[in-house]
Short mmCIF file of C-alpha atoms in Angstrom, two decimals:
data_model
loop_
_atom_site.label_atom_id
_atom_site.label_comp_id
_atom_site.label_asym_id
_atom_site.label_seq_id
_atom_site.Cartn_x
_atom_site.Cartn_y
_atom_site.Cartn_z
CA MET S 1305 -24.70 6.59 -1.39
CA THR S 1306 -24.59 7.21 -5.09
CA GLY S 1307 -24.63 4.40 -7.62
CA THR S 1308 -23.40 4.53 -11.24
CA SER S 1309 -23.24 2.13 -14.15
CA ASN S 1310 -19.81 0.95 -12.96
CA ALA S 1311 -20.70 0.70 -9.27
CA ALA S 1312 -23.96 -1.16 -10.07
CA LYS S 1313 -21.91 -4.16 -11.19
CA ALA S 1314 -19.94 -4.26 -7.94
CA THR S 1315 -20.55 -6.82 -5.21
CA GLY S 1316 -18.06 -5.54 -2.61
CA PRO S 1317 -18.90 -3.86 0.70
CA LEU S 1318 -18.36 -0.37 -0.78
CA ALA S 1319 -20.69 -0.87 -3.74
CA GLY S 1320 -22.60 2.37 -4.30
CA VAL S 1321 -19.86 4.62 -2.91
CA LYS S 1322 -18.62 7.27 -5.37
CA ILE S 1323 -15.04 8.52 -5.00
CA LEU S 1324 -13.44 11.41 -6.88
CA ASP S 1325 -9.75 10.53 -7.02
CA LEU S 1326 -7.36 13.40 -7.77
CA THR S 1327 -4.26 11.55 -6.57
CA HIS S 1328 -1.33 10.38 -8.64
CA VAL S 1329 1.79 8.20 -8.53
CA LEU S 1330 1.25 5.31 -6.04
CA LEU S 1331 0.19 6.42 -2.55
CA GLY S 1332 -3.30 7.75 -3.30
CA PRO S 1333 -4.00 5.45 -6.24
CA LEU S 1334 -3.27 2.40 -4.08
CA GLY S 1335 -5.69 3.61 -1.41
CA THR S 1336 -8.46 4.25 -3.92
CA MET S 1337 -7.66 1.01 -5.76
CA ILE S 1338 -8.47 -0.89 -2.57
CA CYS S 1339 -11.76 0.97 -2.31
CA GLY S 1340 -12.44 0.12 -5.95
CA ASP S 1341 -11.67 -3.54 -5.30
CA PHE S 1342 -14.22 -3.35 -2.49
CA GLY S 1343 -16.87 -2.07 -4.89
CA ALA S 1344 -16.59 1.74 -4.91
CA ASP S 1345 -16.97 3.67 -8.16
CA ILE S 1346 -13.64 5.45 -8.56
CA ILE S 1347 -13.61 8.40 -10.93
CA LYS S 1348 -9.96 9.20 -11.58
CA VAL S 1349 -9.65 12.90 -12.39
CA GLU S 1350 -6.50 13.52 -14.44
CA SER S 1351 -4.79 16.38 -16.21
CA ALA S 1352 -4.13 16.23 -19.95
CA GLU S 1353 -0.66 14.83 -19.17
CA GLY S 1354 -2.16 12.10 -17.03
CA ASP S 1355 -0.99 10.50 -13.82
CA THR S 1356 2.83 10.52 -13.80
CA LEU S 1357 2.79 6.80 -12.94
CA ARG S 1358 1.46 6.16 -16.46
CA ALA S 1359 4.91 6.93 -17.89
CA THR S 1360 6.86 4.82 -15.40
CA GLY S 1361 8.41 1.40 -15.94
CA ILE S 1362 7.82 -1.28 -18.53
CA MET S 1363 4.96 -0.72 -20.97
CA ARG S 1364 3.56 -1.93 -24.29
CA ASN S 1365 2.02 1.42 -25.17
CA PRO S 1366 2.76 4.98 -24.00
CA GLY S 1367 0.94 6.02 -20.87
CA MET S 1368 0.15 2.49 -19.71
CA GLY S 1369 3.09 1.49 -17.52
CA ALA S 1370 3.07 -1.77 -15.58
CA ALA S 1371 2.74 -0.19 -12.13
CA PHE S 1372 -0.07 2.06 -13.36
CA LEU S 1373 -1.95 -1.00 -14.61
CA GLN S 1374 -1.66 -2.58 -11.16
CA ALA S 1375 -2.66 0.46 -9.07
CA ASN S 1376 -5.55 1.79 -11.17
CA ARG S 1377 -7.83 -1.12 -11.90
CA ASN S 1378 -11.53 -0.69 -11.11
CA LYS S 1379 -11.35 3.02 -11.97
CA ARG S 1380 -12.74 5.32 -14.64
CA SER S 1381 -10.60 8.11 -16.09
CA ILE S 1382 -11.83 11.60 -16.91
CA VAL S 1383 -9.47 14.35 -18.07
CA ILE S 1384 -10.34 17.87 -16.87
CA ASP S 1385 -8.31 21.08 -17.07
CA LEU S 1386 -9.04 22.39 -13.59
CA LYS S 1387 -7.23 25.66 -14.29
CA LYS S 1388 -9.98 26.64 -16.69
CA PRO S 1389 -13.20 27.97 -15.11
CA GLU S 1390 -15.28 25.55 -17.15
CA GLY S 1391 -13.14 22.65 -15.91
CA ALA S 1392 -13.47 23.68 -12.28
CA ALA S 1393 -17.22 23.95 -12.80
CA ILE S 1394 -17.32 20.33 -14.02
CA LEU S 1395 -15.54 19.09 -10.91
CA ARG S 1396 -17.91 21.09 -8.69
CA GLU S 1397 -20.80 19.39 -10.47
CA LEU S 1398 -19.28 15.97 -9.82
CA ILE S 1399 -18.77 16.84 -6.17
CA LYS S 1400 -22.50 17.35 -5.64
CA ASP S 1401 -23.30 13.65 -5.47
CA ALA S 1402 -19.90 12.20 -4.54
CA ASP S 1403 -19.23 10.47 -1.26
CA ILE S 1404 -15.46 11.03 -1.10
CA PHE S 1405 -13.01 13.56 -2.56
CA VAL S 1406 -9.35 12.57 -2.22
CA HIS S 1407 -6.31 14.48 -3.48
CA SER S 1408 -2.53 14.54 -3.00
CA MET S 1409 -1.86 18.22 -3.68
CA ARG S 1410 -0.15 20.59 -1.29
CA ALA S 1411 -2.53 22.93 0.55
CA ALA S 1412 -1.60 26.06 -1.40
CA ALA S 1413 -2.10 24.35 -4.76
CA VAL S 1414 -5.53 22.96 -3.95
CA ARG S 1415 -6.63 26.33 -2.54
CA ARG S 1416 -5.59 28.07 -5.76
CA LEU S 1417 -7.79 25.69 -7.72
CA GLY S 1418 -10.71 26.45 -5.43
CA PHE S 1419 -11.06 23.00 -3.89
CA SER S 1420 -10.07 23.41 -0.24
CA TYR S 1421 -12.21 21.59 2.31
CA ASP S 1422 -14.26 24.71 2.98
CA ASP S 1423 -14.86 25.15 -0.76
CA VAL S 1424 -15.96 21.56 -1.20
CA LYS S 1425 -18.00 21.38 2.02
CA ALA S 1426 -20.08 24.32 0.80
CA ILE S 1427 -21.10 22.24 -2.21
CA ASN S 1428 -21.69 18.92 -0.41
CA PRO S 1429 -21.71 18.92 3.42
CA ARG S 1430 -21.86 15.10 3.49
CA LEU S 1431 -18.67 14.75 1.49
CA ILE S 1432 -15.63 13.09 3.05
CA TYR S 1433 -12.57 15.11 2.06
CA CYS S 1434 -9.16 13.45 2.23
CA ALA S 1435 -5.79 15.13 1.70
CA ALA S 1436 -2.90 12.67 1.35
CA ILE S 1437 0.14 14.91 1.74
CA GLY S 1438 3.84 14.81 2.63
CA PHE S 1439 3.85 16.57 6.00
CA GLY S 1440 1.08 17.64 8.35
CA THR S 1441 -0.19 21.17 7.85
CA LYS S 1442 0.53 22.19 11.46
CA GLY S 1443 4.28 21.70 11.18
CA PRO S 1444 7.15 23.67 9.63
CA HIS S 1445 7.54 21.19 6.74
CA ALA S 1446 3.92 21.56 5.63
CA ASP S 1447 4.69 22.99 2.20
CA ARG S 1448 7.54 20.67 1.29
CA PRO S 1449 7.10 18.18 -1.56
CA ALA S 1450 7.48 14.53 -0.59
CA TYR S 1451 7.93 11.21 -2.33
CA ASP S 1452 8.66 7.71 -1.08
CA ASP S 1453 12.46 8.20 -1.14
CA ILE S 1454 12.27 11.41 0.87
CA ILE S 1455 9.94 9.97 3.51
CA GLN S 1456 11.98 6.77 3.88
CA GLY S 1457 14.86 9.03 4.85
CA GLU S 1458 12.96 11.53 6.99
CA ALA S 1459 10.92 8.91 8.89
CA GLY S 1460 13.83 6.71 9.97
CA VAL S 1461 13.40 3.79 7.58
CA ILE S 1462 16.84 4.33 6.07
CA GLY S 1463 18.21 5.24 9.50
CA ALA S 1464 17.24 1.84 10.86
CA GLU S 1465 19.08 0.16 7.99
CA LEU S 1466 22.08 2.44 8.53
CA ALA S 1467 22.26 1.50 12.20
CA LEU S 1468 22.01 -2.19 11.36
CA THR S 1469 24.35 -2.49 8.38
CA GLY S 1470 26.27 0.77 8.18
CA ALA S 1471 24.81 1.39 4.71
CA PRO S 1472 22.01 3.95 4.14
CA ARG S 1473 19.86 1.70 1.97
CA PHE S 1474 16.29 2.26 0.87
CA ALA S 1475 13.80 -0.51 1.55
CA SER S 1476 13.51 -2.58 -1.63
CA SER S 1477 9.86 -1.66 -2.00
CA LEU S 1478 7.97 1.64 -2.10
CA ILE S 1479 7.18 1.08 1.54
CA ALA S 1480 6.23 4.66 2.41
CA ASP S 1481 3.88 5.09 -0.54
CA LYS S 1482 2.22 1.74 0.06
CA THR S 1483 1.94 1.99 3.84
CA VAL S 1484 0.37 5.44 3.62
CA GLY S 1485 -1.81 4.22 0.76
CA LEU S 1486 -3.20 1.53 3.06
CA THR S 1487 -3.79 4.24 5.65
CA VAL S 1488 -5.79 6.21 3.09
CA ALA S 1489 -8.01 3.18 2.48
CA TYR S 1490 -8.80 2.46 6.12
CA ALA S 1491 -9.25 6.13 6.98
CA LEU S 1492 -11.81 6.57 4.20
CA MET S 1493 -13.74 3.52 5.37
CA ALA S 1494 -13.71 4.73 8.99
CA ALA S 1495 -15.00 8.13 7.87
CA LEU S 1496 -17.80 6.48 5.88
CA TYR S 1497 -18.83 4.58 9.01
CA ALA S 1498 -18.76 7.79 11.06
CA ARG S 1499 -20.95 9.50 8.48
CA GLU S 1500 -23.50 6.70 8.69
CA LYS S 1501 -23.91 7.59 12.36
CA SER S 1502 -23.66 11.38 12.19
CA GLY S 1503 -24.95 12.16 8.71
CA LYS S 1504 -22.03 14.57 8.26
CA GLY S 1505 -18.86 14.50 6.23
CA GLN S 1506 -15.46 15.59 7.52
CA ALA S 1507 -11.92 16.42 6.48
CA ILE S 1508 -9.13 13.86 6.81
CA GLU S 1509 -5.43 14.74 6.66
CA ILE S 1510 -3.05 11.85 6.04
CA PRO S 1511 0.59 13.01 6.14
CA MET S 1512 3.27 10.63 4.91
CA PHE S 1513 5.92 11.67 7.43
CA GLU S 1514 3.77 11.27 10.54
CA THR S 1515 2.26 8.03 9.28
CA MET S 1516 5.64 6.47 8.57
CA VAL S 1517 7.15 7.63 11.88
CA GLN S 1518 4.24 5.92 13.65
CA PHE S 1519 4.78 2.83 11.49
CA SER S 1520 8.55 2.69 12.04
CA MET S 1521 8.59 3.49 15.72
CA MET S 1522 6.14 0.78 16.71
CA GLU S 1523 9.10 -1.48 17.49
CA HIS S 1524 12.08 0.82 16.94
CA LEU S 1525 11.26 3.32 19.71
CA ALA S 1526 12.36 0.55 22.07
CA GLY S 1527 14.19 1.96 25.12
CA MET S 1528 12.94 5.46 24.43
CA VAL S 1529 9.38 4.35 25.14
CA PHE S 1530 10.38 5.08 28.71
CA GLU S 1531 11.33 8.41 30.24
CA PRO S 1532 14.11 8.45 31.18
CA SER S 1533 15.27 6.05 28.48
CA GLN S 1534 15.73 2.43 29.53
CA GLY S 1535 17.96 1.44 26.63
CA PRO S 1536 18.82 2.02 22.98
CA VAL S 1537 16.41 2.56 20.13
CA GLY S 1538 16.02 -0.06 17.42
CA HIS S 1539 14.32 -3.44 17.43
CA MET S 1540 16.72 -5.96 18.93
CA ARG S 1541 15.51 -8.84 16.76
CA ILE S 1542 16.75 -7.19 13.57
CA ARG S 1543 20.34 -7.27 14.79
CA GLY S 1544 21.94 -10.14 12.96
CA ARG S 1545 18.64 -11.20 11.41
CA ARG S 1546 19.07 -12.74 7.99
CA ALA S 1547 17.86 -15.30 5.50
CA PHE S 1548 19.99 -18.44 5.58
CA ALA S 1549 21.75 -19.94 2.58
CA THR S 1550 21.11 -23.60 1.87
CA ARG S 1551 23.00 -25.70 -0.66
CA ASP S 1552 20.58 -24.65 -3.40
CA GLY S 1553 18.80 -21.51 -2.25
CA HIS S 1554 17.79 -19.60 0.87
CA VAL S 1555 15.31 -20.06 3.68
CA CYS S 1556 13.80 -17.97 6.44
CA ILE S 1557 13.60 -19.50 9.90
CA LEU S 1558 12.03 -17.75 12.85
CA ALA S 1559 12.26 -19.47 16.20
CA TYR S 1560 10.09 -16.98 18.07
CA THR S 1561 8.86 -18.58 21.28
CA ASP S 1562 10.63 -20.56 24.01
CA ARG S 1563 8.98 -23.69 22.60
CA HIS S 1564 10.39 -23.00 19.14
CA TRP S 1565 13.92 -22.70 20.48
CA ARG S 1566 13.57 -25.83 22.59
CA ALA S 1567 12.58 -27.67 19.41
CA LEU S 1568 15.32 -26.09 17.29
CA PHE S 1569 18.37 -26.73 19.49
CA PRO S 1570 18.27 -30.57 19.24
CA VAL S 1571 17.64 -30.39 15.48
CA PHE S 1572 20.94 -28.56 15.06
CA GLY S 1573 22.89 -30.79 17.41
CA HIS S 1574 22.72 -28.78 20.64
CA PRO S 1575 20.22 -30.46 22.97
CA GLU S 1576 22.24 -29.12 25.92
CA PHE S 1577 21.14 -25.57 25.01
CA VAL S 1578 17.56 -26.38 26.04
CA ALA S 1579 18.41 -26.08 29.74
CA ASP S 1580 21.31 -23.64 29.33
CA PRO S 1581 20.53 -20.45 31.33
CA ARG S 1582 22.02 -18.37 28.49
CA TYR S 1583 19.20 -19.46 26.17
CA VAL S 1584 16.36 -20.32 28.52
CA ASN S 1585 14.18 -17.29 27.75
CA ALA S 1586 13.81 -14.41 25.31
CA VAL S 1587 15.59 -11.88 27.49
CA GLU S 1588 18.73 -14.00 27.68
CA ARG S 1589 18.60 -15.08 24.05
CA GLN S 1590 18.39 -11.49 22.86
CA LYS S 1591 21.79 -10.84 24.40
CA ARG S 1592 23.27 -13.59 22.21
CA MET S 1593 21.10 -13.46 19.11
CA GLY S 1594 24.07 -12.99 16.80
CA GLU S 1595 25.72 -16.23 17.88
CA LEU S 1596 22.40 -18.10 17.68
CA TYR S 1597 21.86 -16.93 14.10
CA ASP S 1598 25.44 -17.96 13.31
CA MET S 1599 24.66 -21.42 14.65
CA ILE S 1600 21.57 -21.69 12.46
CA GLU S 1601 23.47 -20.41 9.44
CA LYS S 1602 26.24 -23.00 9.83
CA ASN S 1603 23.80 -25.90 10.02
CA VAL S 1604 21.44 -24.75 7.28
CA ALA S 1605 24.33 -24.32 4.84
CA GLN S 1606 24.77 -28.11 4.82
CA MET S 1607 21.15 -28.81 3.87
CA SER S 1608 19.08 -28.51 0.73
CA THR S 1609 16.19 -26.05 0.83
CA GLU S 1610 13.64 -28.86 0.64
CA ASP S 1611 15.27 -30.86 3.43
CA CYS S 1612 15.64 -27.82 5.67
CA LEU S 1613 11.99 -26.87 5.31
CA ALA S 1614 10.94 -30.45 5.96
CA VAL S 1615 12.98 -30.62 9.17
CA MET S 1616 11.69 -27.27 10.40
CA THR S 1617 8.11 -28.14 9.56
CA LYS S 1618 8.35 -31.46 11.39
CA ALA S 1619 9.63 -29.59 14.47
CA ASP S 1620 6.80 -27.02 14.05
CA ILE S 1621 9.26 -24.15 13.71
CA PRO S 1622 8.08 -21.30 11.43
CA CYS S 1623 10.01 -21.39 8.16
CA GLY S 1624 9.72 -20.52 4.52
CA LYS S 1625 11.52 -20.55 1.21
CA VAL S 1626 13.02 -17.34 -0.15
CA ASN S 1627 11.18 -16.87 -3.44
CA ARG S 1628 12.43 -14.71 -6.26
CA ILE S 1629 9.85 -12.29 -7.64
CA GLU S 1630 9.47 -14.35 -10.80
CA ASP S 1631 8.97 -17.53 -8.73
CA LEU S 1632 5.75 -16.20 -7.20
CA ILE S 1633 3.73 -16.63 -10.39
CA GLU S 1634 4.08 -20.41 -10.10
CA GLU S 1635 4.30 -20.61 -6.29
CA PRO S 1636 2.00 -23.52 -5.30
CA HIS S 1637 -0.09 -21.69 -2.72
CA ALA S 1638 -0.49 -18.61 -4.92
CA LYS S 1639 -1.61 -20.83 -7.81
CA ALA S 1640 -4.04 -22.81 -5.65
CA VAL S 1641 -5.85 -19.67 -4.45
CA GLY S 1642 -5.80 -17.98 -7.88
CA LEU S 1643 -3.83 -15.01 -6.61
CA PHE S 1644 -2.63 -13.95 -10.06
CA GLN S 1645 -5.37 -13.28 -12.57
CA ASP S 1646 -4.87 -12.80 -16.29
CA ILE S 1647 -7.32 -10.39 -17.90
CA ASP S 1648 -7.81 -8.89 -21.36
CA HIS S 1649 -7.17 -5.15 -21.58
CA PRO S 1650 -8.75 -3.31 -24.54
CA SER S 1651 -5.46 -1.64 -25.53
CA GLU S 1652 -2.76 -3.60 -23.68
CA GLY S 1653 -3.80 -7.12 -24.55
CA ARG S 1654 -3.39 -9.90 -22.00
CA ILE S 1655 -2.16 -8.54 -18.67
CA ARG S 1656 -1.65 -10.00 -15.21
CA ASN S 1657 -3.01 -8.53 -11.96
CA VAL S 1658 -2.83 -9.69 -8.38
CA ARG S 1659 -6.44 -10.12 -7.28
CA PRO S 1660 -7.80 -8.56 -4.07
CA ALA S 1661 -6.38 -10.67 -1.25
CA VAL S 1662 -9.22 -10.00 1.22
CA GLU S 1663 -12.03 -12.56 1.18
CA PHE S 1664 -15.54 -11.43 2.19
CA SER S 1665 -18.12 -14.18 2.65
CA ASP S 1666 -21.14 -12.13 1.52
CA THR S 1667 -19.78 -9.08 -0.33
CA PRO S 1668 -16.81 -10.31 -2.38
CA ALA S 1669 -14.16 -7.93 -3.65
CA GLN S 1670 -13.68 -8.01 -7.42
CA LEU S 1671 -11.28 -7.21 -10.20
CA ARG S 1672 -14.06 -5.77 -12.40
CA THR S 1673 -12.30 -3.56 -14.91
CA PRO S 1674 -8.67 -3.06 -15.98
CA ALA S 1675 -6.87 0.27 -15.55
CA PRO S 1676 -8.31 2.93 -17.86
CA ARG S 1677 -6.72 4.68 -20.81
CA LEU S 1678 -6.29 8.42 -20.29
CA GLY S 1679 -9.72 10.04 -20.53
CA GLU S 1680 -11.35 6.75 -21.50
CA HIS S 1681 -14.52 7.52 -19.55
CA THR S 1682 -14.74 11.30 -19.96
CA ARG S 1683 -17.89 11.16 -22.05
CA ASP S 1684 -19.61 8.60 -19.82
CA VAL S 1685 -18.91 10.50 -16.60
CA LEU S 1686 -20.09 13.81 -18.05
CA ARG S 1687 -23.30 12.25 -19.39
CA GLU S 1688 -24.00 10.76 -15.95
CA ALA S 1689 -23.51 14.24 -14.48
CA GLY S 1690 -26.24 15.57 -16.77
CA TYR S 1691 -24.24 17.05 -19.64
CA ALA S 1692 -25.85 16.75 -23.08
CA ASP S 1693 -23.84 15.11 -25.85
CA ALA S 1694 -23.49 18.41 -27.70
CA ASP S 1695 -22.14 20.12 -24.57
CA VAL S 1696 -19.66 17.31 -24.03
CA GLU S 1697 -18.32 17.64 -27.54
CA SER S 1698 -18.05 21.41 -27.13
CA LEU S 1699 -16.02 20.96 -23.95
CA ILE S 1700 -13.71 18.53 -25.74
CA ALA S 1701 -13.26 20.93 -28.66
CA ALA S 1702 -12.43 23.78 -26.26
CA GLY S 1703 -9.77 21.70 -24.48
CA VAL S 1704 -11.62 21.82 -21.16
CA VAL S 1705 -11.83 18.03 -21.10
CA LYS S 1706 -10.18 15.29 -23.11
CA ALA S 1707 -11.63 11.98 -24.18
CA GLY S 1708 -9.47 8.94 -24.82
#
């Protein structure tokens, strides 16, 4: 595996792996960010306009939006005009010693640029080639564009909310982008392991629609797991599920096992429910989950958040406080483990990142470098690829590449 000046500083399990990242927005960048946290050298290949996520959300300076700063740490940015023959030639040169090539373009677009799997495999047979796309190439939707909103609708995420509440709401997070981004990360690592055994690269296709249907239907397929169907679709536990209002906030309580419920009933003044056949096991409780949640809600409303959590904890019933986003910065556990890290960015000043959550005993993940400015590392990457300084400056002058 190829090392570079950036990767040489890495301590994570992917140190020495070189990834060419042609993705944008959040899905692909999250997947490669994880690989970067784990030590890989991520070369982010951008157009002159840059990743569209750069221009999204709150920012101090143009092109450095808050979400971009989160999803693109531990990466180096090079700007290449791939529509110019000289630009395509640069990318082919970078491919020669790369371990992974990942993009989020539709098949027709990447073929026009000359970087299909067959094109890339001819340059580097050991390369792992990953296409993170909207819909699988074998289906009728293959050429459709896709974003998080579209896939939440198509894959049943909004449909589950519609069935539950009657309102077609999006999840309050970019759940499709981030779930598929995680899939990109684990798929790349699995392919690296396979290559260690076979010595050969391979193509990976990661479609958003199929990935999110698999994700959503894990519990929601329900009665339709069976043929013929044995009941309705939809996860029964979500019906009536809610956070509970206390006198001064909200809490989450999840009595999950028979033991939990046996402990909970006396706490809320119903010891007789312990032996009641209507509540004796999960099958019977599911039939009456709405009334059980109503019972919890009525009792919790009379308690403070602190008292409620203390009572639940003493009874060993899973519980937690509902934190606002802004509360998490000072949340005691998050502070104790150093989850939020403040770092100095060369153009953005002091910024906050959430550190890699995974803890490796021998090969620790790192937050090594902040998200790059557009084209910040163009010169460095080209020099590493063997381009002389004069040639680099000529390419910049011709508009083939751009240096930030």
